CSV table of C-alpha atoms and ligand atoms in Angstrom, one decimal:
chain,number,residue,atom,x,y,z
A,19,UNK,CA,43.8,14.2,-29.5
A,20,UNK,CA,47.3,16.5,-29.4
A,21,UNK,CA,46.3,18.7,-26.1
A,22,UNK,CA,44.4,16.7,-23.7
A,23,UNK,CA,42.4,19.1,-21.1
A,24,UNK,CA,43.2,17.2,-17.4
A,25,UNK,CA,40.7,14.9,-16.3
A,26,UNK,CA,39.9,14.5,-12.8
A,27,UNK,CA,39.8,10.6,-12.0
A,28,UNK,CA,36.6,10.5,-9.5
A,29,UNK,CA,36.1,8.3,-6.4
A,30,UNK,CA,32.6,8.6,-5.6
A,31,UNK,CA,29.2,10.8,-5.9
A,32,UNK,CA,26.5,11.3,-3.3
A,33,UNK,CA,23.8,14.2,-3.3
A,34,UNK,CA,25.5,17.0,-5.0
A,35,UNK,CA,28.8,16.5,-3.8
A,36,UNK,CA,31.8,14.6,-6.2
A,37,UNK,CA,34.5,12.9,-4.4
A,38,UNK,CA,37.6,13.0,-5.9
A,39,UNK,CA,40.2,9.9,-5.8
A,40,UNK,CA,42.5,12.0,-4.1
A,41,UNK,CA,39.5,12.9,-1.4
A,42,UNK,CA,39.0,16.5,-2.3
A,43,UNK,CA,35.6,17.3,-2.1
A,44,UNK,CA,33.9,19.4,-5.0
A,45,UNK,CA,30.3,20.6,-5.1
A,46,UNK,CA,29.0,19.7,-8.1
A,47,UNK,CA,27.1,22.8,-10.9
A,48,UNK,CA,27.0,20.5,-14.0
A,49,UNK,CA,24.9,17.5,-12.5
A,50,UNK,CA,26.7,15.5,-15.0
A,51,UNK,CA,25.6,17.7,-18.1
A,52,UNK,CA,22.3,18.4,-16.7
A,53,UNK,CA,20.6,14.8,-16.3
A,54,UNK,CA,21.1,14.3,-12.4
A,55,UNK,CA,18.4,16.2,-11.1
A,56,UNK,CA,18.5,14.2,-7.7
A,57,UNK,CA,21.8,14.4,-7.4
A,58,UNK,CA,24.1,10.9,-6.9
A,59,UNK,CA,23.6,7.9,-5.2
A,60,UNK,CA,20.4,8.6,-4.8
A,61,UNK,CA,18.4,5.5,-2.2
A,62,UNK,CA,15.3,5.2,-4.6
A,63,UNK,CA,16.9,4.9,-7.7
A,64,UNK,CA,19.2,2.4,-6.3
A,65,UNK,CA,16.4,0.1,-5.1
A,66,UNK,CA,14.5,0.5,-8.1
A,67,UNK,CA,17.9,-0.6,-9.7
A,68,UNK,CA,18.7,-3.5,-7.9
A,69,UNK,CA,15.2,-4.4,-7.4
A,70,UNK,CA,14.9,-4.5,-11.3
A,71,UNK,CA,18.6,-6.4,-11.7
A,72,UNK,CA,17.2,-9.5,-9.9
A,73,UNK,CA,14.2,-9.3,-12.2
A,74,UNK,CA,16.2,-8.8,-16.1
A,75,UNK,CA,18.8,-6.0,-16.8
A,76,UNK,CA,17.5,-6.5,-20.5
A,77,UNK,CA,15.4,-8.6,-23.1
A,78,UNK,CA,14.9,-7.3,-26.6
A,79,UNK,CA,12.1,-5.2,-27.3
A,80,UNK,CA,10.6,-6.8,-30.3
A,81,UNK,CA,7.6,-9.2,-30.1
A,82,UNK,CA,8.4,-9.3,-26.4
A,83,UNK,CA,7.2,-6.3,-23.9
A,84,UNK,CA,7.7,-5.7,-20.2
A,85,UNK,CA,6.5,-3.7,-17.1
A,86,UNK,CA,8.8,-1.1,-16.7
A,87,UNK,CA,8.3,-0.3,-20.5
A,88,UNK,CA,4.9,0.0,-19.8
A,89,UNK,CA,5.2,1.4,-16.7
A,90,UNK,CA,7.5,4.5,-18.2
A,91,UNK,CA,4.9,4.8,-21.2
A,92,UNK,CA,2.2,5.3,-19.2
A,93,UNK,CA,4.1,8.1,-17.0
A,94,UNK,CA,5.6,10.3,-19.7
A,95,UNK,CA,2.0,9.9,-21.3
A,96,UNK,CA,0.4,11.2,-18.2
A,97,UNK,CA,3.0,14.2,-17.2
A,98,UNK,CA,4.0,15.4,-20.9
A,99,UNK,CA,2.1,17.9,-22.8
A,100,UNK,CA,-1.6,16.9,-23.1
A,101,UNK,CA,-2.1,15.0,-26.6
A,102,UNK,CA,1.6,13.1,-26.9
A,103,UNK,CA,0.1,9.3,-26.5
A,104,UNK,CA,2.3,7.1,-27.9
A,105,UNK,CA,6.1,6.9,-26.7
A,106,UNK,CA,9.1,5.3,-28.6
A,107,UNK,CA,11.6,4.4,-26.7
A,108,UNK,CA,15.4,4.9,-27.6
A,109,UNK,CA,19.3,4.9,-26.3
A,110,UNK,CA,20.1,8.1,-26.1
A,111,UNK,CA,19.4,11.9,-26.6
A,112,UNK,CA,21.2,12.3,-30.0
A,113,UNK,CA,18.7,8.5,-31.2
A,114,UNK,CA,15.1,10.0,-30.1
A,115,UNK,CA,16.3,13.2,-32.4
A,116,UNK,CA,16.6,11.0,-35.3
A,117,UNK,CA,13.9,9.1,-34.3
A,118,UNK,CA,11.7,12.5,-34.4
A,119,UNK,CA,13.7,13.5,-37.7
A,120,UNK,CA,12.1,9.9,-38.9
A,121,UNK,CA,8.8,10.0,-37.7
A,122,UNK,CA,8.4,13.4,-39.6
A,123,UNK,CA,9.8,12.2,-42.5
A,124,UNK,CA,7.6,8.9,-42.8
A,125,UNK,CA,4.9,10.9,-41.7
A,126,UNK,CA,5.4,13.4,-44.7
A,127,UNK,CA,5.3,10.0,-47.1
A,128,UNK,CA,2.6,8.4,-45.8
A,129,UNK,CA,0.2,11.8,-46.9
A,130,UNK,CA,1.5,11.5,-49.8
A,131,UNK,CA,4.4,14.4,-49.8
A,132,UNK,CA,7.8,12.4,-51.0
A,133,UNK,CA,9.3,16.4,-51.1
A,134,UNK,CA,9.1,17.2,-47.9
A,135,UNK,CA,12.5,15.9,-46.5
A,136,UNK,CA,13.9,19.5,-45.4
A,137,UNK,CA,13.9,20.7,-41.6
A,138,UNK,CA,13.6,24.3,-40.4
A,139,UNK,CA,15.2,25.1,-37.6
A,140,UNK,CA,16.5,28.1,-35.8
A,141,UNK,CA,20.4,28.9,-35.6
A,142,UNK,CA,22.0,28.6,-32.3
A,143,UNK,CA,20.4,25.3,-32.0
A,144,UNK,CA,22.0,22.1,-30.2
A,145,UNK,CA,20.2,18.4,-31.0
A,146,UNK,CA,23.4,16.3,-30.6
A,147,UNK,CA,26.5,14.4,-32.1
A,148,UNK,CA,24.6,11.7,-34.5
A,149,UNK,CA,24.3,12.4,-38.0
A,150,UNK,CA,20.5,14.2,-38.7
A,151,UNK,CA,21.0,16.1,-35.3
A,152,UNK,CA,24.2,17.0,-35.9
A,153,UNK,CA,22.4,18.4,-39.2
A,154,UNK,CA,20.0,20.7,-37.6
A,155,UNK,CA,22.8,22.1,-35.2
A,156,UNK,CA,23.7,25.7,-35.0
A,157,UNK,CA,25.8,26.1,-38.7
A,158,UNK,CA,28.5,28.1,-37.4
A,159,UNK,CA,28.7,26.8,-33.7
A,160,UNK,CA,28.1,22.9,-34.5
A,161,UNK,CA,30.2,20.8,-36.9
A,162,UNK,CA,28.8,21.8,-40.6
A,163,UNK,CA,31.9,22.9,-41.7
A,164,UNK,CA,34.0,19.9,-40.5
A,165,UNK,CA,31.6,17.6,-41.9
A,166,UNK,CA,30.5,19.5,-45.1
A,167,UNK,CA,29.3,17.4,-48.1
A,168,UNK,CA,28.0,14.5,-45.3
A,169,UNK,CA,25.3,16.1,-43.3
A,170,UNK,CA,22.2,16.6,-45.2
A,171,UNK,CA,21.6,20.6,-45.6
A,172,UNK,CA,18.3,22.2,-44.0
A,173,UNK,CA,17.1,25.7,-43.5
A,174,UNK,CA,18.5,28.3,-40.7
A,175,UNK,CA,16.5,30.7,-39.1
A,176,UNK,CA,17.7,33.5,-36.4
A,177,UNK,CA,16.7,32.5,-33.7
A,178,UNK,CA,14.0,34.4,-31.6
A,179,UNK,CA,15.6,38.0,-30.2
A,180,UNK,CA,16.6,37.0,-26.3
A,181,UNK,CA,14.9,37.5,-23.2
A,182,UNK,CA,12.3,35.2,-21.9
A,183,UNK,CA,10.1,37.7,-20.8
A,184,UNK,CA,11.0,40.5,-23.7
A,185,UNK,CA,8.0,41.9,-26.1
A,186,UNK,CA,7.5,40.0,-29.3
A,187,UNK,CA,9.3,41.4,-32.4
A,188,UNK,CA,6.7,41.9,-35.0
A,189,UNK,CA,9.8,42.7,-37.3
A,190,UNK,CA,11.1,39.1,-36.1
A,191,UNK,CA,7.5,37.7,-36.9
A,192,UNK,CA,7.2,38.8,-40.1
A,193,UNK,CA,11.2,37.8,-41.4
A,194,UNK,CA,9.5,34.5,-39.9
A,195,UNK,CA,6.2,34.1,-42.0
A,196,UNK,CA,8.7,34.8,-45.1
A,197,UNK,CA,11.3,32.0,-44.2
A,198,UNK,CA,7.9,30.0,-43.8
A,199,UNK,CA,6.5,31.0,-46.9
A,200,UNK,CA,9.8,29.8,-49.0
A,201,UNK,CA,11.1,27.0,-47.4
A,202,UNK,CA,8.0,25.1,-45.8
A,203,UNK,CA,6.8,23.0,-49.0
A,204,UNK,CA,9.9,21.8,-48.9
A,205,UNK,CA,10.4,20.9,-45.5
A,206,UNK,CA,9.3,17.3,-43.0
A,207,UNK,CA,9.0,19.6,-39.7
A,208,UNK,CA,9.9,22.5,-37.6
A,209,UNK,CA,12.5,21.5,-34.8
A,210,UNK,CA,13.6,23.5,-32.0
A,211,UNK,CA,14.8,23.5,-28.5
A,212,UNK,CA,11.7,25.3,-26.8
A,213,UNK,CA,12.6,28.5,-25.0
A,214,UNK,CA,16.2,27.5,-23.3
A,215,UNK,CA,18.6,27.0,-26.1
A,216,UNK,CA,21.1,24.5,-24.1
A,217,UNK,CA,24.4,23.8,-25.7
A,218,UNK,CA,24.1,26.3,-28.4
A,219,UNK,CA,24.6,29.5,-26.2
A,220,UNK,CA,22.3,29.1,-23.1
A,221,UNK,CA,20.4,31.0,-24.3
A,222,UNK,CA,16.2,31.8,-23.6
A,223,UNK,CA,13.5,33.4,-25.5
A,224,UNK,CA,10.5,34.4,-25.1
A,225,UNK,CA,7.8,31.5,-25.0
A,226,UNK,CA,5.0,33.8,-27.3
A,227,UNK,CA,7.4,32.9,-30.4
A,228,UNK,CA,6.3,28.9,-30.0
A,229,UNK,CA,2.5,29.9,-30.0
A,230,UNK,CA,3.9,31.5,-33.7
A,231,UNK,CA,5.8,28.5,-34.7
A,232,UNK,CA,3.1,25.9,-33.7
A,233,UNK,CA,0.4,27.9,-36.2
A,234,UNK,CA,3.3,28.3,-38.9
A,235,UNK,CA,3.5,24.7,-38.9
A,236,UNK,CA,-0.2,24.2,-39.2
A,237,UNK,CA,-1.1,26.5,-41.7
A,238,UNK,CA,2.0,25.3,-43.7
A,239,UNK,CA,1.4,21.3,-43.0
A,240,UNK,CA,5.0,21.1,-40.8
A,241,UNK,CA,5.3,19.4,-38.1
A,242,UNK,CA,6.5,20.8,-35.1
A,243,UNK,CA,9.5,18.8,-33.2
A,244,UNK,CA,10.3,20.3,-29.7
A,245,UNK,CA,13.4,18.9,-28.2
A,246,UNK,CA,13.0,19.0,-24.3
A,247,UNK,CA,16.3,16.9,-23.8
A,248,UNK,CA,17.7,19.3,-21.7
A,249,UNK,CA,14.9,21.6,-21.0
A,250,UNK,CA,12.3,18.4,-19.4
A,251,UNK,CA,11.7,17.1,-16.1
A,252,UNK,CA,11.6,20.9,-14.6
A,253,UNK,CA,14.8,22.5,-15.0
A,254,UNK,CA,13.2,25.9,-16.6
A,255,UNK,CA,10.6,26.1,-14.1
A,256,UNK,CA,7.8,24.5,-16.0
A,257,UNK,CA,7.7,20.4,-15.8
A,258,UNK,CA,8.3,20.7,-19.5
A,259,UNK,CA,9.3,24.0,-21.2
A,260,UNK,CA,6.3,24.0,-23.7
A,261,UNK,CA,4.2,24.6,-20.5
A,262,UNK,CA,6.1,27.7,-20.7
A,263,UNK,CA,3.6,28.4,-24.2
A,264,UNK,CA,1.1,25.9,-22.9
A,265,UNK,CA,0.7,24.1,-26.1
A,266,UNK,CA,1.5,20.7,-27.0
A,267,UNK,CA,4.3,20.3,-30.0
A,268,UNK,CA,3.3,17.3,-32.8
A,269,UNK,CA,6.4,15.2,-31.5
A,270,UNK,CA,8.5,15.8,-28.1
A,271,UNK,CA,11.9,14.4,-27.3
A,272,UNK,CA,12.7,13.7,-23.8
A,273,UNK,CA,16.2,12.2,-22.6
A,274,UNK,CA,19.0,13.1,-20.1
A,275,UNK,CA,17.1,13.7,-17.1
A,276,UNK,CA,15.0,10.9,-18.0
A,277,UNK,CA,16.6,8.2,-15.7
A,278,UNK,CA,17.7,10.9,-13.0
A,279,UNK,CA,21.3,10.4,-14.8
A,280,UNK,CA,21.3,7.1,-13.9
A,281,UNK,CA,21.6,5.0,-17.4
A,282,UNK,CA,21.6,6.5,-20.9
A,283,UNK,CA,17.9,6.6,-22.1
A,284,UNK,CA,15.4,8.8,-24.1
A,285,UNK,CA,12.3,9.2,-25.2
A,286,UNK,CA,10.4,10.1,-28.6
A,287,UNK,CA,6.9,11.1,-27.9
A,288,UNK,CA,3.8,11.9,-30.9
A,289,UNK,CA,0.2,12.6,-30.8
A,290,UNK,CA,-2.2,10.0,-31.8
A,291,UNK,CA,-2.5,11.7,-35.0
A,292,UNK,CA,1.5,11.2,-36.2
A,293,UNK,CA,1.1,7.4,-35.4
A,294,UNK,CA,-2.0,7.1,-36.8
A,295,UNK,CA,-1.1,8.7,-40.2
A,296,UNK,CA,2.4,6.6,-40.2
A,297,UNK,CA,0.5,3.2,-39.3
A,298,UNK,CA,-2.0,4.0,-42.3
A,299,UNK,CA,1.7,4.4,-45.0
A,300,UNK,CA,2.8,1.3,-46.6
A,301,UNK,CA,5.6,0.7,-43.9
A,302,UNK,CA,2.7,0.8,-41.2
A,303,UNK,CA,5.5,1.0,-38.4
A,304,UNK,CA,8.0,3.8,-37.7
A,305,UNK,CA,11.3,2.1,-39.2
A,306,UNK,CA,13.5,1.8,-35.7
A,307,UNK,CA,14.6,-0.7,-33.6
A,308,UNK,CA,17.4,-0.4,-31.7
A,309,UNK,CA,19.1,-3.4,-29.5
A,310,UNK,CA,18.5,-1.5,-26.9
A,311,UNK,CA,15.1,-0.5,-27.3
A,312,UNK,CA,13.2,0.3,-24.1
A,313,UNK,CA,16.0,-1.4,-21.7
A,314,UNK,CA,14.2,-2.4,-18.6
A,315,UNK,CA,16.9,-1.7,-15.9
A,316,UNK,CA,17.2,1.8,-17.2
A,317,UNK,CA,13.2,2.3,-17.8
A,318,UNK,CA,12.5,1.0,-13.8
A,319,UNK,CA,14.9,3.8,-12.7
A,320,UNK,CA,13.2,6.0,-15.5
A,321,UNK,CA,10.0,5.2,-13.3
A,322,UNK,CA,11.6,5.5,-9.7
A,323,UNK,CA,13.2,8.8,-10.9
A,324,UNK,CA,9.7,10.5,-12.4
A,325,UNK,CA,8.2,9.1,-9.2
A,326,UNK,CA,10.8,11.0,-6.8
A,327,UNK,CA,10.8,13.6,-8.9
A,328,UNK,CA,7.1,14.4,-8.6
A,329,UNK,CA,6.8,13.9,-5.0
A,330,UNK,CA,9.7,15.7,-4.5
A,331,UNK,CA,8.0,19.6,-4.2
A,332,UNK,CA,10.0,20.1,-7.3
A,333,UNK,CA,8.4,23.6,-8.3
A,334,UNK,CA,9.1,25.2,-4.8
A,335,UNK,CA,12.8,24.0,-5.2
A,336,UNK,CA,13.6,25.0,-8.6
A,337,UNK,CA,11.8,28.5,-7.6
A,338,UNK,CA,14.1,28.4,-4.8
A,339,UNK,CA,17.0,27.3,-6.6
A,340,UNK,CA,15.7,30.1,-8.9
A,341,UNK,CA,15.9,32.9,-6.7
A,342,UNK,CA,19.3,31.9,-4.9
A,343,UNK,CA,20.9,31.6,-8.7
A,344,UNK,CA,20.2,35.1,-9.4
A,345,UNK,CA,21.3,36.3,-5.8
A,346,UNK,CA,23.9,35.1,-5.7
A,347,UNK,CA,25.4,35.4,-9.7
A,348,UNK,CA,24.4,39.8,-9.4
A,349,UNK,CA,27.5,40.6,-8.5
A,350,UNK,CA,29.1,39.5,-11.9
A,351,UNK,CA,27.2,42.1,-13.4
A,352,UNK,CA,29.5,44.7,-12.9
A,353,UNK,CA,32.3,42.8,-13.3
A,354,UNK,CA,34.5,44.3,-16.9
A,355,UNK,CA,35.1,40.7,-18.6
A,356,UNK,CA,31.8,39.8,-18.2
A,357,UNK,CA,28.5,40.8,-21.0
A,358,UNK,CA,26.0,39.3,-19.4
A,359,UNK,CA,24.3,37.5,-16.4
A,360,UNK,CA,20.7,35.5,-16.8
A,361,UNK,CA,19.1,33.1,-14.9
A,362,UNK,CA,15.9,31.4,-15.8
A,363,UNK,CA,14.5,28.1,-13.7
A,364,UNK,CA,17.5,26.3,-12.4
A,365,UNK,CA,20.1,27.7,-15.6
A,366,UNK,CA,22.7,30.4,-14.4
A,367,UNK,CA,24.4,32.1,-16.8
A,368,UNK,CA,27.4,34.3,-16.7
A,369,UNK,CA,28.3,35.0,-20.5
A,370,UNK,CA,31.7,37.1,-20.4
A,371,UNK,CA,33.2,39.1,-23.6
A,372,UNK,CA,36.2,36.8,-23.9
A,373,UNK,CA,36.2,32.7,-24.3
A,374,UNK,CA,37.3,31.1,-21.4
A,375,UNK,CA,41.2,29.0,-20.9
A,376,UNK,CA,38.7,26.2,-19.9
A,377,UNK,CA,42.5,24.0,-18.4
A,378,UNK,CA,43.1,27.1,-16.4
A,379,UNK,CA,39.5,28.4,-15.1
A,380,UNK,CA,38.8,24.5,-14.0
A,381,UNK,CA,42.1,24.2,-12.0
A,382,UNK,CA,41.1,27.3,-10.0
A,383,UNK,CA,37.5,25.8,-9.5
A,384,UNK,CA,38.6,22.4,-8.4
A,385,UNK,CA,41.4,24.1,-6.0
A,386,UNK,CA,37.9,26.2,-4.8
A,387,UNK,CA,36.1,22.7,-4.4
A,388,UNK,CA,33.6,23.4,-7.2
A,389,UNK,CA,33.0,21.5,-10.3
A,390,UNK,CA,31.4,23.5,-13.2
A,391,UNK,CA,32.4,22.7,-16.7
A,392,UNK,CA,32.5,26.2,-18.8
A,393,UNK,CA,32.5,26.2,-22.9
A,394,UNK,CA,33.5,29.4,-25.2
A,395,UNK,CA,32.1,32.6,-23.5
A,396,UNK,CA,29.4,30.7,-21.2
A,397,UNK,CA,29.9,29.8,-17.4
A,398,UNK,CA,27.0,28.4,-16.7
A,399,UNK,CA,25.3,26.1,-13.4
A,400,UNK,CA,22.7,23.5,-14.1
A,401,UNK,CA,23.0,21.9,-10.3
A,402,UNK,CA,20.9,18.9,-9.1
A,403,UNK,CA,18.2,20.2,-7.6
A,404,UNK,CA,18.6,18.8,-4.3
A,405,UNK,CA,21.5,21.9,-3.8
A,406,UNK,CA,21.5,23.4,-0.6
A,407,UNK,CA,21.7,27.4,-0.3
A,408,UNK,CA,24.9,27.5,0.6
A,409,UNK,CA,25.6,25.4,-1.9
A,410,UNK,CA,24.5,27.4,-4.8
A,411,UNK,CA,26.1,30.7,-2.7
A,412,UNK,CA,30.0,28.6,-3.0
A,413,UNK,CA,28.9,27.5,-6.8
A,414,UNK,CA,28.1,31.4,-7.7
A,415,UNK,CA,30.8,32.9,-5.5
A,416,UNK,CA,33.7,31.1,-7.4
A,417,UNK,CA,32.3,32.0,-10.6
A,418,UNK,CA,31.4,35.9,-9.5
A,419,UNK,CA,35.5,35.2,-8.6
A,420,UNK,CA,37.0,33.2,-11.7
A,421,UNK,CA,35.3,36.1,-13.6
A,422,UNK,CA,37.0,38.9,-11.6
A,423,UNK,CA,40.6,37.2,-13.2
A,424,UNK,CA,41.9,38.1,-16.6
A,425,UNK,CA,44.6,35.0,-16.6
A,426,UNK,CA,41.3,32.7,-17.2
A,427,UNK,CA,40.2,34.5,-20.0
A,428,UNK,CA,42.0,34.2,-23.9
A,429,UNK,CA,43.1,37.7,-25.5
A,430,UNK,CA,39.8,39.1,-27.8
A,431,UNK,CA,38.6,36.7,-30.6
B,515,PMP,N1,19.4,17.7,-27.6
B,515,PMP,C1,19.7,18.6,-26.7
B,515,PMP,C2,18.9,19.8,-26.5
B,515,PMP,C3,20.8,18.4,-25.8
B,515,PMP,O1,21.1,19.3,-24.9
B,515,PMP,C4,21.5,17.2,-26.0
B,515,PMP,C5,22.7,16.8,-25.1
B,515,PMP,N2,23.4,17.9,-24.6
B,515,PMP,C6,21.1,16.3,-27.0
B,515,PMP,C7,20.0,16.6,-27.8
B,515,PMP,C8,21.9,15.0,-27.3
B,515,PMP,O2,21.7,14.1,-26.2
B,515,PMP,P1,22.7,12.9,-26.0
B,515,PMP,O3,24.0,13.6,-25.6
B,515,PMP,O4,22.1,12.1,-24.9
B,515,PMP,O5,22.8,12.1,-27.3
């Protein structure tokens, strides 16, 4: 509130290219924190826009249904982990996580387990800015402190030792099946970000440690919450991340990339077996219904989006986009300010030893006609994925040089 950061007042979008009002060009690394997988202005998801304007924008979603609802329901059903049949539909990333947080809870009361309103989660985590996400976010990283005495507390677990492709721990494992062994009668679910921990630290781990997680949660009568927000629709490579473990988590959230970045919508899907159980409790429905519910302007560009997206040879390009990320990102590897360099699917990392002067380190990259949006030690790209090569080779070369430059760095934390 004291020390505004500049904003950039923006013109225009089209492919992966922001105009600015002033006309300077920038290529775009952030596709608007990760949802705008087509990049902008996009001619399907305009048609299916206006198409669906003339139609309704909106009607409420209770005791009245529509086709793009259905239409979106029976997509996600078809293209998400085999076994997650019934879809909720809600406004936004941070709503489908408390919608999940619910569903486990109610599902927990209807077996007859009042106790069990305790999450486990791992630290380093990121579910967003509403109350029970904010709750399950990293401790130290997210807004605990701040906030102390109003989030409800759950249980921390280190999160899974990095690398996506490094051995399993057994050391790890075993800490694991301890935390699980004290905390798990107390607890609703399990909820994690599978493999690529987003906002927290971009961050991956090896997929093996879900295959643990899911038989923890089993043995131990958890369920297990996967939170695909940023993770779904193919940015790690796999269509959705717990493809990575090919196994199918008890609930799955599902938002940002959802509409192609279009309109703010999200997704809570369950296996039969959650709504079945919930349907049988004395509430019989899962308690949430918001105004916006399923809106049908956003769920017909939800539609034209998945559509696009699956026609689109979207494995080749994010194998591509893959390949060119860590080509063209090598060089930072030697550079002195910086720790570490990762790519995995379409995430480029460079995490350097010092926090960044985000004011300073954005001037230079909009002067450079780039727009990435750094946070603490992590310069990271997460570009639409219709990003030429030479695209992605400007993206990583004004990184590779904004981390060559002391004057964007602060002094040691
Ligand atoms: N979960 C994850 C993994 C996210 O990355 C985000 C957003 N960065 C959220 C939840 C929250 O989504 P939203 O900002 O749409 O509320």
């Amino acid at each position: 509130m004291s020390e505004p950061l500049p904003a950039y007042p923006v013109a225009s979008a089209t492919a992966a290219t922001i105009t600015l009002a002033d006309g300077q060009e920038l290529t775009d690394g952030m596709a608007s924190w990760w949802c705008a997988i087509h990049g902008y202005n996009v001619a399907e998801l305009n048609e299916a826009a206006a198409a669906q304007l003339e139609k309704m924008s909106h009607v409420m979603f209770g005791g009245l249904t529509h086709e793009p609802a259905v239409e979106l329901g029976k997509r996600l059903v078809d293209i998400s982990p085999q076994g997650l049949n019934r879809v909720f539909l809600a406004d936004s990333g941070s709503v489908s996580v408390e919608v999940a947080m619910k569903m486990a809870v109610q599902y927990q009361q209807a077996r007859a387990k009042r106790g069990r309103t305790k999450f486990l989660t791992f630290r380093g985590g990121y579910h967003g800015d509403t109350t029970g996400p904010m709750s399950v976010c990293d401790p130290e990283g997210g807004m605990h402190s701040l906030f102390n005495g109003f989030l409800p507390v759950h249980r921390f677990f280190r999160k899974p030792p990095p690398g996506f492709t490094a051995p399993m721990e057994e050391a790890y494992l075993e800490e694991l099946r301890m935390f699980f062994a004290d905390y798990a009668h107390t607890a609703a679910a399990f909820i994690c970000e599978p493999v690529v921990q987003g906002a927290g630290g971009m961050y991956f781990y090896n997929p093996d440690y879900l295959s643990v997680l899911k038989s923890l949660c089993e043995e131990h009568g958890l369920l297990l919450i996967f939170d695909e927000i940023a993770t779904g629709f193919g940015r790690t490579g796999k269509l959705f991340a717990a493809g990575h473990a090919g196994l199918t988590p008890d609930i799955l959230c599902l938002g940002k990339a959802l509409t192609g970045g279009y309109l703010t919508l999200a997704a809570t899907l369950c296996t039969d077996q959650v709504a079945e159980v919930i349907g049988r409790s004395q509430a019989k429905v899962l308690m949430h219904g918001p105004t916006f519910m399923a809106n049908p302007l956003a769920c017909a560009i939800a539609c034209a989006s998945i559509d696009l997206l699956l026609r689109s040879n979207w494995a080749e390009r994010i194998t591509l986009l893959s390949k060119h990320l860590a080509l063209h990102l090598r060089p930072a590897a030697q550079l002195p300010l910086v720790k570490d360099v990762r790519v995995l699917g379409g995430i480029g990392v460079i995490e350097t030893h010092r926090p960044v002067r985000v004011a300073e380190i954005q001037a230079f990259f909009v002067a450079q006609g780039v727009w990435i949006r750094p946070f603490g030690r992590l310069i990271y790209l997460m570009p639409p994925y219709v990003v030429t090569e030479a695209e992605v080779e400007k993206l990583c070369s004004v990184m590779v040089a904004a981390c060559g430059r002391v004057e964007f760095f602060a002094g040691e934390k």
